[in-house]
mmCIF file of N, CA and C in Angstrom:
data_model
loop_
_atom_site.group_PDB
_atom_site.id
_atom_site.type_symbol
_atom_site.label_atom_id
_atom_site.label_comp_id
_atom_site.label_asym_id
_atom_site.label_seq_id
_atom_site.Cartn_x
_atom_site.Cartn_y
_atom_site.Cartn_z
ATOM 1 N N MET A 1 -6.742 -21.558 18.620
ATOM 2 C CA MET A 1 -6.969 -20.506 19.560
ATOM 3 C C MET A 1 -6.695 -19.171 18.839
ATOM 4 N N MET A 2 -7.447 -18.159 19.223
ATOM 5 C CA MET A 2 -7.260 -16.820 18.672
ATOM 6 C C MET A 2 -7.069 -15.804 19.789
ATOM 7 N N GLU A 3 -6.182 -14.845 19.576
ATOM 8 C CA GLU A 3 -5.967 -13.756 20.539
ATOM 9 C C GLU A 3 -6.184 -12.434 19.825
ATOM 10 N N PHE A 4 -6.749 -11.469 20.527
ATOM 11 C CA PHE A 4 -7.082 -10.165 19.965
ATOM 12 C C PHE A 4 -6.454 -9.054 20.759
ATOM 13 N N LYS A 5 -5.822 -8.084 20.036
ATOM 14 C CA LYS A 5 -5.130 -6.992 20.718
ATOM 15 C C LYS A 5 -5.404 -5.675 19.994
ATOM 16 N N GLY A 6 -5.330 -4.592 20.755
ATOM 17 C CA GLY A 6 -5.450 -3.282 20.186
ATOM 18 C C GLY A 6 -6.869 -2.896 19.858
ATOM 19 N N GLY A 7 -7.032 -1.678 19.362
ATOM 20 C CA GLY A 7 -8.342 -1.186 18.948
ATOM 21 C C GLY A 7 -9.286 -1.017 20.118
ATOM 22 N N ARG A 8 -10.530 -0.787 19.772
ATOM 23 C CA ARG A 8 -11.579 -0.647 20.795
ATOM 24 C C ARG A 8 -12.183 -2.019 21.120
ATOM 25 N N LYS A 9 -12.779 -2.113 22.288
ATOM 26 C CA LYS A 9 -13.356 -3.391 22.706
ATOM 27 C C LYS A 9 -14.384 -3.887 21.715
ATOM 28 N N ALA A 10 -15.210 -2.988 21.154
ATOM 29 C CA ALA A 10 -16.217 -3.391 20.183
ATOM 30 C C ALA A 10 -15.566 -3.970 18.911
ATOM 31 N N GLN A 11 -14.424 -3.416 18.506
ATOM 32 C CA GLN A 11 -13.726 -3.955 17.339
ATOM 33 C C GLN A 11 -13.182 -5.361 17.632
ATOM 34 N N ARG A 12 -12.555 -5.512 18.813
ATOM 35 C CA ARG A 12 -12.010 -6.812 19.173
ATOM 36 C C ARG A 12 -13.130 -7.871 19.290
ATOM 37 N N THR A 13 -14.262 -7.478 19.859
ATOM 38 C CA THR A 13 -15.382 -8.413 20.035
ATOM 39 C C THR A 13 -15.924 -8.862 18.683
ATOM 40 N N LEU A 14 -16.108 -7.923 17.773
ATOM 41 C CA LEU A 14 -16.608 -8.287 16.451
ATOM 42 C C LEU A 14 -15.597 -9.135 15.697
ATOM 43 N N ALA A 15 -14.326 -8.761 15.757
ATOM 44 C CA ALA A 15 -13.285 -9.555 15.081
ATOM 45 C C ALA A 15 -13.268 -10.965 15.642
ATOM 46 N N HIS A 16 -13.428 -11.117 16.946
ATOM 47 C CA HIS A 16 -13.501 -12.420 17.610
ATOM 48 C C HIS A 16 -14.651 -13.248 17.043
ATOM 49 N N ASP A 17 -15.846 -12.655 17.021
ATOM 50 C CA ASP A 17 -17.019 -13.384 16.544
ATOM 51 C C ASP A 17 -16.856 -13.788 15.102
ATOM 52 N N VAL A 18 -16.430 -12.866 14.260
ATOM 53 C CA VAL A 18 -16.239 -13.162 12.825
ATOM 54 C C VAL A 18 -15.109 -14.200 12.639
ATOM 55 N N GLY A 19 -14.012 -14.034 13.363
ATOM 56 C CA GLY A 19 -12.894 -14.940 13.224
ATOM 57 C C GLY A 19 -13.258 -16.392 13.541
ATOM 58 N N TYR A 20 -13.915 -16.617 14.667
ATOM 59 C CA TYR A 20 -14.288 -17.997 14.998
ATOM 60 C C TYR A 20 -15.353 -18.546 14.077
ATOM 61 N N TRP A 21 -16.267 -17.681 13.623
ATOM 62 C CA TRP A 21 -17.297 -18.102 12.680
ATOM 63 C C TRP A 21 -16.636 -18.557 11.375
ATOM 64 N N CYS A 22 -15.709 -17.761 10.864
ATOM 65 C CA CYS A 22 -14.987 -18.112 9.642
ATOM 66 C C CYS A 22 -14.154 -19.381 9.819
ATOM 67 N N TRP A 23 -13.498 -19.491 10.966
ATOM 68 C CA TRP A 23 -12.720 -20.693 11.247
ATOM 69 C C TRP A 23 -13.614 -21.921 11.114
ATOM 70 N N ASP A 24 -14.787 -21.889 11.704
ATOM 71 C CA ASP A 24 -15.701 -23.025 11.625
ATOM 72 C C ASP A 24 -16.155 -23.297 10.196
ATOM 73 N N LYS A 25 -16.299 -22.270 9.383
ATOM 74 C CA LYS A 25 -16.725 -22.430 7.987
ATOM 75 C C LYS A 25 -15.588 -22.937 7.097
ATOM 76 N N LEU A 26 -14.408 -22.372 7.288
ATOM 77 C CA LEU A 26 -13.281 -22.640 6.384
ATOM 78 C C LEU A 26 -12.402 -23.806 6.786
ATOM 79 N N MET A 27 -12.278 -24.014 8.093
ATOM 80 C CA MET A 27 -11.340 -25.034 8.587
ATOM 81 C C MET A 27 -11.923 -25.740 9.818
ATOM 82 N N PRO A 28 -13.081 -26.384 9.681
ATOM 83 C CA PRO A 28 -13.784 -26.903 10.852
ATOM 84 C C PRO A 28 -13.009 -27.926 11.665
ATOM 85 N N ARG A 29 -12.106 -28.652 11.030
ATOM 86 C CA ARG A 29 -11.360 -29.689 11.766
ATOM 87 C C ARG A 29 -9.957 -29.253 12.150
ATOM 88 N N LYS A 30 -9.570 -28.038 11.750
ATOM 89 C CA LYS A 30 -8.210 -27.544 12.034
ATOM 90 C C LYS A 30 -8.154 -27.027 13.468
ATOM 91 N N ARG A 31 -7.339 -27.656 14.290
ATOM 92 C CA ARG A 31 -7.220 -27.234 15.717
ATOM 93 C C ARG A 31 -5.796 -26.895 16.088
ATOM 94 N N ASN A 32 -4.820 -27.382 15.353
ATOM 95 C CA ASN A 32 -3.414 -27.115 15.697
ATOM 96 C C ASN A 32 -2.961 -25.812 15.032
ATOM 97 N N MET A 33 -3.646 -24.706 15.447
ATOM 98 C CA MET A 33 -3.383 -23.404 14.855
ATOM 99 C C MET A 33 -3.579 -22.321 15.907
ATOM 100 N N HIS A 34 -2.779 -21.270 15.767
ATOM 101 C CA HIS A 34 -2.913 -20.090 16.630
ATOM 102 C C HIS A 34 -2.990 -18.872 15.740
ATOM 103 N N ILE A 35 -3.978 -18.011 15.984
ATOM 104 C CA ILE A 35 -4.159 -16.790 15.192
ATOM 105 C C ILE A 35 -4.102 -15.593 16.125
ATOM 106 N N ASP A 36 -3.179 -14.668 15.876
ATOM 107 C CA ASP A 36 -3.109 -13.380 16.582
ATOM 108 C C ASP A 36 -3.767 -12.333 15.695
ATOM 109 N N VAL A 37 -4.728 -11.616 16.241
ATOM 110 C CA VAL A 37 -5.393 -10.521 15.505
ATOM 111 C C VAL A 37 -5.072 -9.223 16.238
ATOM 112 N N THR A 38 -4.491 -8.266 15.484
ATOM 113 C CA THR A 38 -4.106 -6.994 16.085
ATOM 114 C C THR A 38 -4.761 -5.860 15.292
ATOM 115 N N MET A 39 -5.362 -4.952 16.009
ATOM 116 C CA MET A 39 -5.893 -3.746 15.390
ATOM 117 C C MET A 39 -4.718 -2.784 15.239
ATOM 118 N N MET A 40 -4.453 -2.320 14.013
ATOM 119 C CA MET A 40 -3.277 -1.530 13.720
ATOM 120 C C MET A 40 -3.652 -0.082 13.340
ATOM 121 N N VAL A 41 -2.695 0.780 13.434
ATOM 122 C CA VAL A 41 -2.874 2.159 12.944
ATOM 123 C C VAL A 41 -2.973 2.071 11.434
ATOM 124 N N PRO A 42 -3.943 2.740 10.829
ATOM 125 C CA PRO A 42 -4.080 2.673 9.356
ATOM 126 C C PRO A 42 -2.775 3.098 8.672
ATOM 127 N N ASP A 43 -2.413 2.317 7.631
ATOM 128 C CA ASP A 43 -1.160 2.628 6.927
ATOM 129 C C ASP A 43 -1.437 3.289 5.570
ATOM 130 N N GLY A 44 -2.678 3.469 5.216
ATOM 131 C CA GLY A 44 -3.025 4.102 3.938
ATOM 132 C C GLY A 44 -2.876 3.197 2.749
ATOM 133 N N VAL A 45 -2.506 1.947 2.965
ATOM 134 C CA VAL A 45 -2.306 1.000 1.876
ATOM 135 C C VAL A 45 -3.396 -0.076 1.879
ATOM 136 N N ALA A 46 -3.555 -0.744 3.004
ATOM 137 C CA ALA A 46 -4.529 -1.838 3.079
ATOM 138 C C ALA A 46 -5.282 -1.781 4.420
ATOM 139 N N SER A 47 -6.475 -2.342 4.413
ATOM 140 C CA SER A 47 -7.258 -2.417 5.644
ATOM 141 C C SER A 47 -6.951 -3.645 6.460
ATOM 142 N N GLY A 48 -6.210 -4.573 5.884
ATOM 143 C CA GLY A 48 -5.858 -5.797 6.588
ATOM 144 C C GLY A 48 -4.704 -6.524 5.946
ATOM 145 N N TYR A 49 -4.044 -7.322 6.748
ATOM 146 C CA TYR A 49 -2.921 -8.131 6.297
ATOM 147 C C TYR A 49 -3.015 -9.499 6.989
ATOM 148 N N CYS A 50 -2.524 -10.522 6.314
ATOM 149 C CA CYS A 50 -2.447 -11.850 6.915
ATOM 150 C C CYS A 50 -1.137 -12.468 6.514
ATOM 151 N N THR A 51 -0.369 -12.916 7.505
ATOM 152 C CA THR A 51 0.868 -13.627 7.260
ATOM 153 C C THR A 51 0.882 -14.855 8.151
ATOM 154 N N GLY A 52 1.708 -15.794 7.816
ATOM 155 C CA GLY A 52 1.799 -16.979 8.662
ATOM 156 C C GLY A 52 2.635 -18.059 8.027
ATOM 157 N N PHE A 53 2.788 -19.119 8.788
ATOM 158 C CA PHE A 53 3.562 -20.247 8.295
ATOM 159 C C PHE A 53 3.149 -21.501 9.081
ATOM 160 N N VAL A 54 3.475 -22.649 8.497
ATOM 161 C CA VAL A 54 3.222 -23.935 9.100
ATOM 162 C C VAL A 54 4.569 -24.548 9.431
ATOM 163 N N HIS A 55 4.710 -24.991 10.675
ATOM 164 C CA HIS A 55 5.968 -25.646 11.084
ATOM 165 C C HIS A 55 5.626 -26.790 12.023
ATOM 166 N N ALA A 56 6.212 -27.904 11.753
ATOM 167 C CA ALA A 56 6.005 -29.138 12.558
ATOM 168 C C ALA A 56 4.519 -29.425 12.757
ATOM 169 N N GLY A 57 3.730 -29.194 11.701
ATOM 170 C CA GLY A 57 2.297 -29.477 11.769
ATOM 171 C C GLY A 57 1.461 -28.447 12.495
ATOM 172 N N PHE A 58 2.086 -27.385 12.979
ATOM 173 C CA PHE A 58 1.360 -26.330 13.696
ATOM 174 C C PHE A 58 1.346 -25.065 12.851
ATOM 175 N N THR A 59 0.248 -24.355 12.800
ATOM 176 C CA THR A 59 0.128 -23.138 11.987
ATOM 177 C C THR A 59 0.069 -21.919 12.885
ATOM 178 N N ASP A 60 0.931 -20.952 12.609
ATOM 179 C CA ASP A 60 0.915 -19.623 13.278
ATOM 180 C C ASP A 60 0.470 -18.596 12.248
ATOM 181 N N ILE A 61 -0.575 -17.838 12.593
ATOM 182 C CA ILE A 61 -1.110 -16.825 11.703
ATOM 183 C C ILE A 61 -1.128 -15.479 12.435
ATOM 184 N N GLU A 62 -0.789 -14.420 11.715
ATOM 185 C CA GLU A 62 -0.917 -13.060 12.256
ATOM 186 C C GLU A 62 -1.814 -12.283 11.291
ATOM 187 N N ILE A 63 -2.877 -11.727 11.853
ATOM 188 C CA ILE A 63 -3.781 -10.875 11.092
ATOM 189 C C ILE A 63 -3.724 -9.481 11.693
ATOM 190 N N GLU A 64 -3.577 -8.490 10.819
ATOM 191 C CA GLU A 64 -3.632 -7.103 11.253
ATOM 192 C C GLU A 64 -4.823 -6.447 10.568
ATOM 193 N N LEU A 65 -5.631 -5.756 11.362
ATOM 194 C CA LEU A 65 -6.795 -5.030 10.844
ATOM 195 C C LEU A 65 -6.649 -3.562 11.187
ATOM 196 N N SER A 66 -7.080 -2.691 10.300
ATOM 197 C CA SER A 66 -6.998 -1.266 10.527
ATOM 198 C C SER A 66 -7.972 -0.814 11.591
ATOM 199 N N LYS A 67 -7.485 0.037 12.490
ATOM 200 C CA LYS A 67 -8.363 0.644 13.519
ATOM 201 C C LYS A 67 -9.393 1.549 12.881
ATOM 202 N N ALA A 68 -9.186 1.936 11.635
ATOM 203 C CA ALA A 68 -10.128 2.812 10.916
ATOM 204 C C ALA A 68 -11.400 2.097 10.514
ATOM 205 N N LEU A 69 -11.448 0.773 10.621
ATOM 206 C CA LEU A 69 -12.645 0.006 10.306
ATOM 207 C C LEU A 69 -13.653 0.236 11.437
ATOM 208 N N ASP A 70 -14.545 1.196 11.248
ATOM 209 C CA ASP A 70 -15.382 1.627 12.353
ATOM 210 C C ASP A 70 -16.875 1.313 12.185
ATOM 211 N N ASP A 71 -17.218 0.524 11.141
ATOM 212 C CA ASP A 71 -18.581 0.075 11.054
ATOM 213 C C ASP A 71 -18.594 -1.460 10.961
ATOM 214 N N MET A 72 -19.721 -2.038 11.353
ATOM 215 C CA MET A 72 -19.810 -3.507 11.432
ATOM 216 C C MET A 72 -19.508 -4.176 10.107
ATOM 217 N N TYR A 73 -20.034 -3.675 9.006
ATOM 218 C CA TYR A 73 -19.840 -4.311 7.713
ATOM 219 C C TYR A 73 -18.360 -4.291 7.285
ATOM 220 N N SER A 74 -17.706 -3.154 7.366
ATOM 221 C CA SER A 74 -16.324 -3.032 6.916
ATOM 222 C C SER A 74 -15.387 -3.971 7.690
ATOM 223 N N LEU A 75 -15.525 -3.986 8.990
ATOM 224 C CA LEU A 75 -14.637 -4.858 9.778
ATOM 225 C C LEU A 75 -14.940 -6.313 9.502
ATOM 226 N N THR A 76 -16.222 -6.655 9.383
ATOM 227 C CA THR A 76 -16.598 -8.037 9.069
ATOM 228 C C THR A 76 -16.042 -8.455 7.716
ATOM 229 N N LEU A 77 -16.166 -7.597 6.717
ATOM 230 C CA LEU A 77 -15.679 -7.905 5.366
ATOM 231 C C LEU A 77 -14.159 -8.149 5.370
ATOM 232 N N VAL A 78 -13.426 -7.261 5.990
ATOM 233 C CA VAL A 78 -11.952 -7.391 5.998
ATOM 234 C C VAL A 78 -11.525 -8.625 6.792
ATOM 235 N N MET A 79 -12.188 -8.868 7.934
ATOM 236 C CA MET A 79 -11.841 -10.059 8.727
ATOM 237 C C MET A 79 -12.122 -11.332 7.933
ATOM 238 N N CYS A 80 -13.250 -11.392 7.221
ATOM 239 C CA CYS A 80 -13.553 -12.549 6.389
ATOM 240 C C CYS A 80 -12.488 -12.734 5.330
ATOM 241 N N HIS A 81 -12.062 -11.648 4.677
ATOM 242 C CA HIS A 81 -11.033 -11.699 3.658
ATOM 243 C C HIS A 81 -9.731 -12.292 4.220
ATOM 244 N N GLU A 82 -9.326 -11.768 5.380
ATOM 245 C CA GLU A 82 -8.076 -12.246 5.964
ATOM 246 C C GLU A 82 -8.191 -13.688 6.473
ATOM 247 N N MET A 83 -9.354 -14.105 6.898
ATOM 248 C CA MET A 83 -9.524 -15.498 7.337
ATOM 249 C C MET A 83 -9.443 -16.453 6.163
ATOM 250 N N VAL A 84 -9.844 -16.013 4.955
ATOM 251 C CA VAL A 84 -9.655 -16.849 3.763
ATOM 252 C C VAL A 84 -8.153 -17.029 3.546
ATOM 253 N N HIS A 85 -7.371 -15.973 3.726
ATOM 254 C CA HIS A 85 -5.910 -16.105 3.611
ATOM 255 C C HIS A 85 -5.362 -17.043 4.686
ATOM 256 N N ALA A 86 -5.911 -16.965 5.908
ATOM 257 C CA ALA A 86 -5.463 -17.851 6.970
ATOM 258 C C ALA A 86 -5.687 -19.317 6.578
ATOM 259 N N LYS A 87 -6.825 -19.580 5.970
ATOM 260 C CA LYS A 87 -7.136 -20.944 5.504
ATOM 261 C C LYS A 87 -6.144 -21.361 4.418
ATOM 262 N N GLN A 88 -5.818 -20.442 3.514
ATOM 263 C CA GLN A 88 -4.886 -20.768 2.432
ATOM 264 C C GLN A 88 -3.500 -21.129 2.978
ATOM 265 N N ILE A 89 -3.071 -20.402 4.000
ATOM 266 C CA ILE A 89 -1.780 -20.672 4.607
ATOM 267 C C ILE A 89 -1.832 -22.013 5.371
ATOM 268 N N ALA A 90 -2.876 -22.198 6.160
ATOM 269 C CA ALA A 90 -2.995 -23.420 6.972
ATOM 270 C C ALA A 90 -3.060 -24.674 6.137
ATOM 271 N N ARG A 91 -3.691 -24.584 4.983
ATOM 272 C CA ARG A 91 -3.816 -25.757 4.086
ATOM 273 C C ARG A 91 -2.671 -25.824 3.070
ATOM 274 N N LYS A 92 -1.711 -24.919 3.223
ATOM 275 C CA LYS A 92 -0.529 -24.885 2.358
ATOM 276 C C LYS A 92 -0.895 -24.671 0.898
ATOM 277 N N GLU A 93 -2.005 -23.980 0.653
ATOM 278 C CA GLU A 93 -2.395 -23.632 -0.702
ATOM 279 C C GLU A 93 -1.514 -22.449 -1.192
ATOM 280 N N PHE A 94 -1.255 -21.538 -0.262
ATOM 281 C CA PHE A 94 -0.421 -20.374 -0.557
ATOM 282 C C PHE A 94 0.796 -20.394 0.359
ATOM 283 N N ARG A 95 1.967 -20.186 -0.251
ATOM 284 C CA ARG A 95 3.191 -20.144 0.530
ATOM 285 C C ARG A 95 4.120 -19.097 -0.065
ATOM 286 N N GLN A 96 4.902 -18.490 0.834
ATOM 287 C CA GLN A 96 5.948 -17.570 0.408
ATOM 288 C C GLN A 96 7.282 -18.241 0.743
ATOM 289 N N VAL A 97 8.079 -18.455 -0.273
ATOM 290 C CA VAL A 97 9.373 -19.134 -0.117
ATOM 291 C C VAL A 97 10.446 -18.312 -0.795
ATOM 292 N N ARG A 98 11.377 -17.776 0.012
ATOM 293 C CA ARG A 98 12.493 -16.982 -0.519
ATOM 294 C C ARG A 98 12.048 -15.943 -1.535
ATOM 295 N N ALA A 99 11.135 -15.081 -1.119
ATOM 296 C CA ALA A 99 10.620 -13.972 -1.954
ATOM 297 C C ALA A 99 9.800 -14.449 -3.160
ATOM 298 N N ARG A 100 9.451 -15.721 -3.193
ATOM 299 C CA ARG A 100 8.577 -16.235 -4.243
ATOM 300 C C ARG A 100 7.202 -16.498 -3.608
ATOM 301 N N GLU A 101 6.167 -16.253 -4.406
ATOM 302 C CA GLU A 101 4.794 -16.494 -3.956
ATOM 303 C C GLU A 101 4.232 -17.674 -4.737
ATOM 304 N N LEU A 102 3.910 -18.737 -3.998
ATOM 305 C CA LEU A 102 3.483 -19.977 -4.632
ATOM 306 C C LEU A 102 2.017 -20.290 -4.308
ATOM 307 N N TRP A 103 1.259 -20.647 -5.321
ATOM 308 C CA TRP A 103 -0.134 -21.084 -5.154
ATOM 309 C C TRP A 103 -0.200 -22.504 -5.649
ATOM 310 N N HIS A 104 -0.439 -23.425 -4.732
ATOM 311 C CA HIS A 104 -0.439 -24.880 -5.055
ATOM 312 C C HIS A 104 0.850 -25.247 -5.760
ATOM 313 N N GLY A 105 1.965 -24.666 -5.325
ATOM 314 C CA GLY A 105 3.271 -24.984 -5.874
ATOM 315 C C GLY A 105 3.652 -24.233 -7.123
ATOM 316 N N GLU A 106 2.710 -23.495 -7.733
ATOM 317 C CA GLU A 106 2.996 -22.741 -8.948
ATOM 318 C C GLU A 106 3.402 -21.329 -8.632
ATOM 319 N N ASP A 107 4.477 -20.868 -9.237
ATOM 320 C CA ASP A 107 5.040 -19.547 -8.959
ATOM 321 C C ASP A 107 4.173 -18.433 -9.557
ATOM 322 N N HIS A 108 3.696 -17.552 -8.687
ATOM 323 C CA HIS A 108 2.902 -16.374 -9.120
ATOM 324 C C HIS A 108 3.519 -15.085 -8.637
ATOM 325 N N THR A 109 4.824 -15.084 -8.448
ATOM 326 C CA THR A 109 5.522 -13.918 -7.929
ATOM 327 C C THR A 109 5.286 -12.694 -8.799
ATOM 328 N N MET A 110 5.234 -12.850 -10.099
ATOM 329 C CA MET A 110 5.054 -11.725 -11.008
ATOM 330 C C MET A 110 3.600 -11.479 -11.417
ATOM 331 N N THR A 111 2.663 -12.195 -10.848
ATOM 332 C CA THR A 111 1.252 -12.022 -11.168
ATOM 333 C C THR A 111 0.718 -10.731 -10.565
ATOM 334 N N ALA A 112 -0.030 -9.966 -11.336
ATOM 335 C CA ALA A 112 -0.613 -8.719 -10.848
ATOM 336 C C ALA A 112 -1.528 -9.005 -9.640
ATOM 337 N N TYR A 113 -1.548 -8.084 -8.700
ATOM 338 C CA TYR A 113 -2.256 -8.258 -7.423
ATOM 339 C C TYR A 113 -3.658 -8.834 -7.600
ATOM 340 N N ARG A 114 -4.506 -8.184 -8.386
ATOM 341 C CA ARG A 114 -5.890 -8.611 -8.522
ATOM 342 C C ARG A 114 -6.041 -9.916 -9.278
ATOM 343 N N LYS A 115 -4.960 -10.427 -9.885
ATOM 344 C CA LYS A 115 -5.025 -11.678 -10.601
ATOM 345 C C LYS A 115 -4.326 -12.822 -9.812
ATOM 346 N N GLN A 116 -3.758 -12.497 -8.687
ATOM 347 C CA GLN A 116 -3.140 -13.542 -7.845
ATOM 348 C C GLN A 116 -4.263 -14.501 -7.386
ATOM 349 N N PRO A 117 -4.099 -15.776 -7.591
ATOM 350 C CA PRO A 117 -5.184 -16.710 -7.283
ATOM 351 C C PRO A 117 -5.650 -16.650 -5.821
ATOM 352 N N TRP A 118 -4.749 -16.405 -4.865
ATOM 353 C CA TRP A 118 -5.132 -16.323 -3.478
ATOM 354 C C TRP A 118 -5.995 -15.093 -3.224
ATOM 355 N N GLU A 119 -5.736 -14.007 -3.958
ATOM 356 C CA GLU A 119 -6.571 -12.799 -3.819
ATOM 357 C C GLU A 119 -7.900 -12.985 -4.534
ATOM 358 N N VAL A 120 -7.873 -13.632 -5.700
ATOM 359 C CA VAL A 120 -9.125 -13.897 -6.419
ATOM 360 C C VAL A 120 -10.059 -14.703 -5.507
ATOM 361 N N GLU A 121 -9.545 -15.733 -4.856
ATOM 362 C CA GLU A 121 -10.359 -16.531 -3.971
ATOM 363 C C GLU A 121 -10.855 -15.696 -2.769
ATOM 364 N N ALA A 122 -9.980 -14.930 -2.150
ATOM 365 C CA ALA A 122 -10.372 -14.144 -0.986
ATOM 366 C C ALA A 122 -11.439 -13.115 -1.347
ATOM 367 N N TYR A 123 -11.275 -12.431 -2.483
ATOM 368 C CA TYR A 123 -12.262 -11.437 -2.898
ATOM 369 C C TYR A 123 -13.574 -12.096 -3.312
ATOM 370 N N SER A 124 -13.517 -13.335 -3.796
ATOM 371 C CA SER A 124 -14.770 -14.010 -4.204
ATOM 372 C C SER A 124 -15.564 -14.497 -2.984
ATOM 373 N N LEU A 125 -14.895 -14.723 -1.874
ATOM 374 C CA LEU A 125 -15.591 -15.237 -0.684
ATOM 375 C C LEU A 125 -15.875 -14.203 0.389
ATOM 376 N N ASP A 126 -15.103 -13.112 0.447
ATOM 377 C CA ASP A 126 -15.257 -12.205 1.604
ATOM 378 C C ASP A 126 -16.660 -11.584 1.679
ATOM 379 N N LYS A 127 -17.217 -11.125 0.581
ATOM 380 C CA LYS A 127 -18.547 -10.521 0.609
ATOM 381 C C LYS A 127 -19.630 -11.543 0.909
ATOM 382 N N VAL A 128 -19.472 -12.737 0.350
ATOM 383 C CA VAL A 128 -20.446 -13.818 0.617
ATOM 384 C C VAL A 128 -20.449 -14.156 2.108
ATOM 385 N N PHE A 129 -19.246 -14.347 2.673
ATOM 386 C CA PHE A 129 -19.161 -14.688 4.092
ATOM 387 C C PHE A 129 -19.635 -13.542 4.980
ATOM 388 N N ALA A 130 -19.265 -12.309 4.634
ATOM 389 C CA ALA A 130 -19.671 -11.154 5.450
ATOM 390 C C ALA A 130 -21.188 -11.061 5.490
ATOM 391 N N LYS A 131 -21.818 -11.210 4.357
ATOM 392 C CA LYS A 131 -23.277 -11.142 4.286
ATOM 393 C C LYS A 131 -23.917 -12.271 5.096
ATOM 394 N N GLU A 132 -23.390 -13.472 4.920
ATOM 395 C CA GLU A 132 -23.931 -14.638 5.640
ATOM 396 C C GLU A 132 -23.739 -14.478 7.158
ATOM 397 N N PHE A 133 -22.549 -14.028 7.569
ATOM 398 C CA PHE A 133 -22.279 -13.841 8.994
ATOM 399 C C PHE A 133 -23.238 -12.816 9.585
ATOM 400 N N ILE A 134 -23.384 -11.654 8.949
ATOM 401 C CA ILE A 134 -24.202 -10.586 9.485
ATOM 402 C C ILE A 134 -25.651 -11.022 9.603
ATOM 403 N N ARG A 135 -26.143 -11.709 8.587
ATOM 404 C CA ARG A 135 -27.545 -12.173 8.642
ATOM 405 C C ARG A 135 -27.737 -13.278 9.686
ATOM 406 N N GLU A 136 -26.800 -14.237 9.709
ATOM 407 C CA GLU A 136 -26.928 -15.374 10.620
ATOM 408 C C GLU A 136 -26.679 -14.981 12.077
ATOM 409 N N TYR A 137 -25.633 -14.207 12.310
ATOM 410 C CA TYR A 137 -25.175 -13.904 13.661
ATOM 411 C C TYR A 137 -25.954 -12.781 14.311
ATOM 412 N N TYR A 138 -26.293 -11.742 13.509
ATOM 413 C CA TYR A 138 -26.952 -10.557 14.070
ATOM 414 C C TYR A 138 -28.390 -10.370 13.563
ATOM 415 N N GLY A 139 -28.738 -11.064 12.480
ATOM 416 C CA GLY A 139 -30.107 -10.969 11.964
ATOM 417 C C GLY A 139 -30.473 -9.581 11.448
ATOM 418 N N ILE A 140 -29.480 -8.868 10.863
ATOM 419 C CA ILE A 140 -29.754 -7.537 10.349
ATOM 420 C C ILE A 140 -29.352 -7.471 8.867
ATOM 421 N N THR A 141 -29.776 -6.397 8.194
ATOM 422 C CA THR A 141 -29.459 -6.230 6.779
ATOM 423 C C THR A 141 -28.027 -5.663 6.657
ATOM 424 N N LEU A 142 -27.495 -5.740 5.421
ATOM 425 C CA LEU A 142 -26.153 -5.166 5.181
ATOM 426 C C LEU A 142 -26.198 -3.654 5.337
ATOM 427 N N LYS A 143 -27.318 -3.046 4.984
ATOM 428 C CA LYS A 143 -27.437 -1.594 5.154
ATOM 429 C C LYS A 143 -27.353 -1.232 6.631
ATOM 430 N N GLN A 144 -28.042 -1.983 7.469
ATOM 431 C CA GLN A 144 -27.975 -1.751 8.901
ATOM 432 C C GLN A 144 -26.537 -1.963 9.425
ATOM 433 N N ALA A 145 -25.868 -3.001 8.910
ATOM 434 C CA ALA A 145 -24.499 -3.277 9.335
ATOM 435 C C ALA A 145 -23.563 -2.141 8.935
ATOM 436 N N ARG A 146 -23.773 -1.580 7.748
ATOM 437 C CA ARG A 146 -22.935 -0.469 7.304
ATOM 438 C C ARG A 146 -23.171 0.765 8.159
ATOM 439 N N GLU A 147 -24.365 0.907 8.679
ATOM 440 C CA GLU A 147 -24.714 2.078 9.516
ATOM 441 C C GLU A 147 -24.399 1.882 10.981
ATOM 442 N N THR A 148 -24.028 0.659 11.363
ATOM 443 C CA THR A 148 -23.750 0.354 12.778
ATOM 444 C C THR A 148 -22.278 0.636 13.064
ATOM 445 N N LYS A 149 -22.037 1.710 13.818
ATOM 446 C CA LYS A 149 -20.665 2.079 14.188
ATOM 447 C C LYS A 149 -20.197 1.186 15.331
ATOM 448 N N ILE A 150 -18.924 0.843 15.288
ATOM 449 C CA ILE A 150 -18.370 0.018 16.370
ATOM 450 C C ILE A 150 -17.182 0.726 17.000
#
C-alpha cells in the first residue's frame, strides 16, 4: 500500500501513478510493504530521499519528493529513482547498520556518492523507467512531459 501527502493534487496523483507502476516493474510479488510518499519543501540538496527498513518480514519505506518538481518529467524521474531505492531496501540489497552503508553485505560507507552501487543502479534505471512510464502511461514524448506543468 502507498500513501501520499503534501504538495498539489496533480503532484500526488502523478507520484501515485508512477509509484505503483514502478512497484509492479521492480517488485511485482512484494505485497508486505507500506510506502509513505510526502511532498517536501525543497532543501536545496536533493529532489528526493528514500529511507526504510525491513522488520519481521514487513517493509516500511518513506519517500520524500521536493514540491519544486513542477513538470511531469522531473517528478516522474525522481519518483522512479526513489522507487529503485525502495526496491533495494525491500530486497535487503542496501542496508544502513550503525552508520555503515552496506550493499549486499559489503561496506561502502566511504564510497563516493556517485560510485555507491545503490546510486549507480538507481541512476542507471531512473531515466529508462521515466521514459517507459511516460510513453506507456501517457503516450507522449519526453519533450512534451518536460513542458507539462503539474
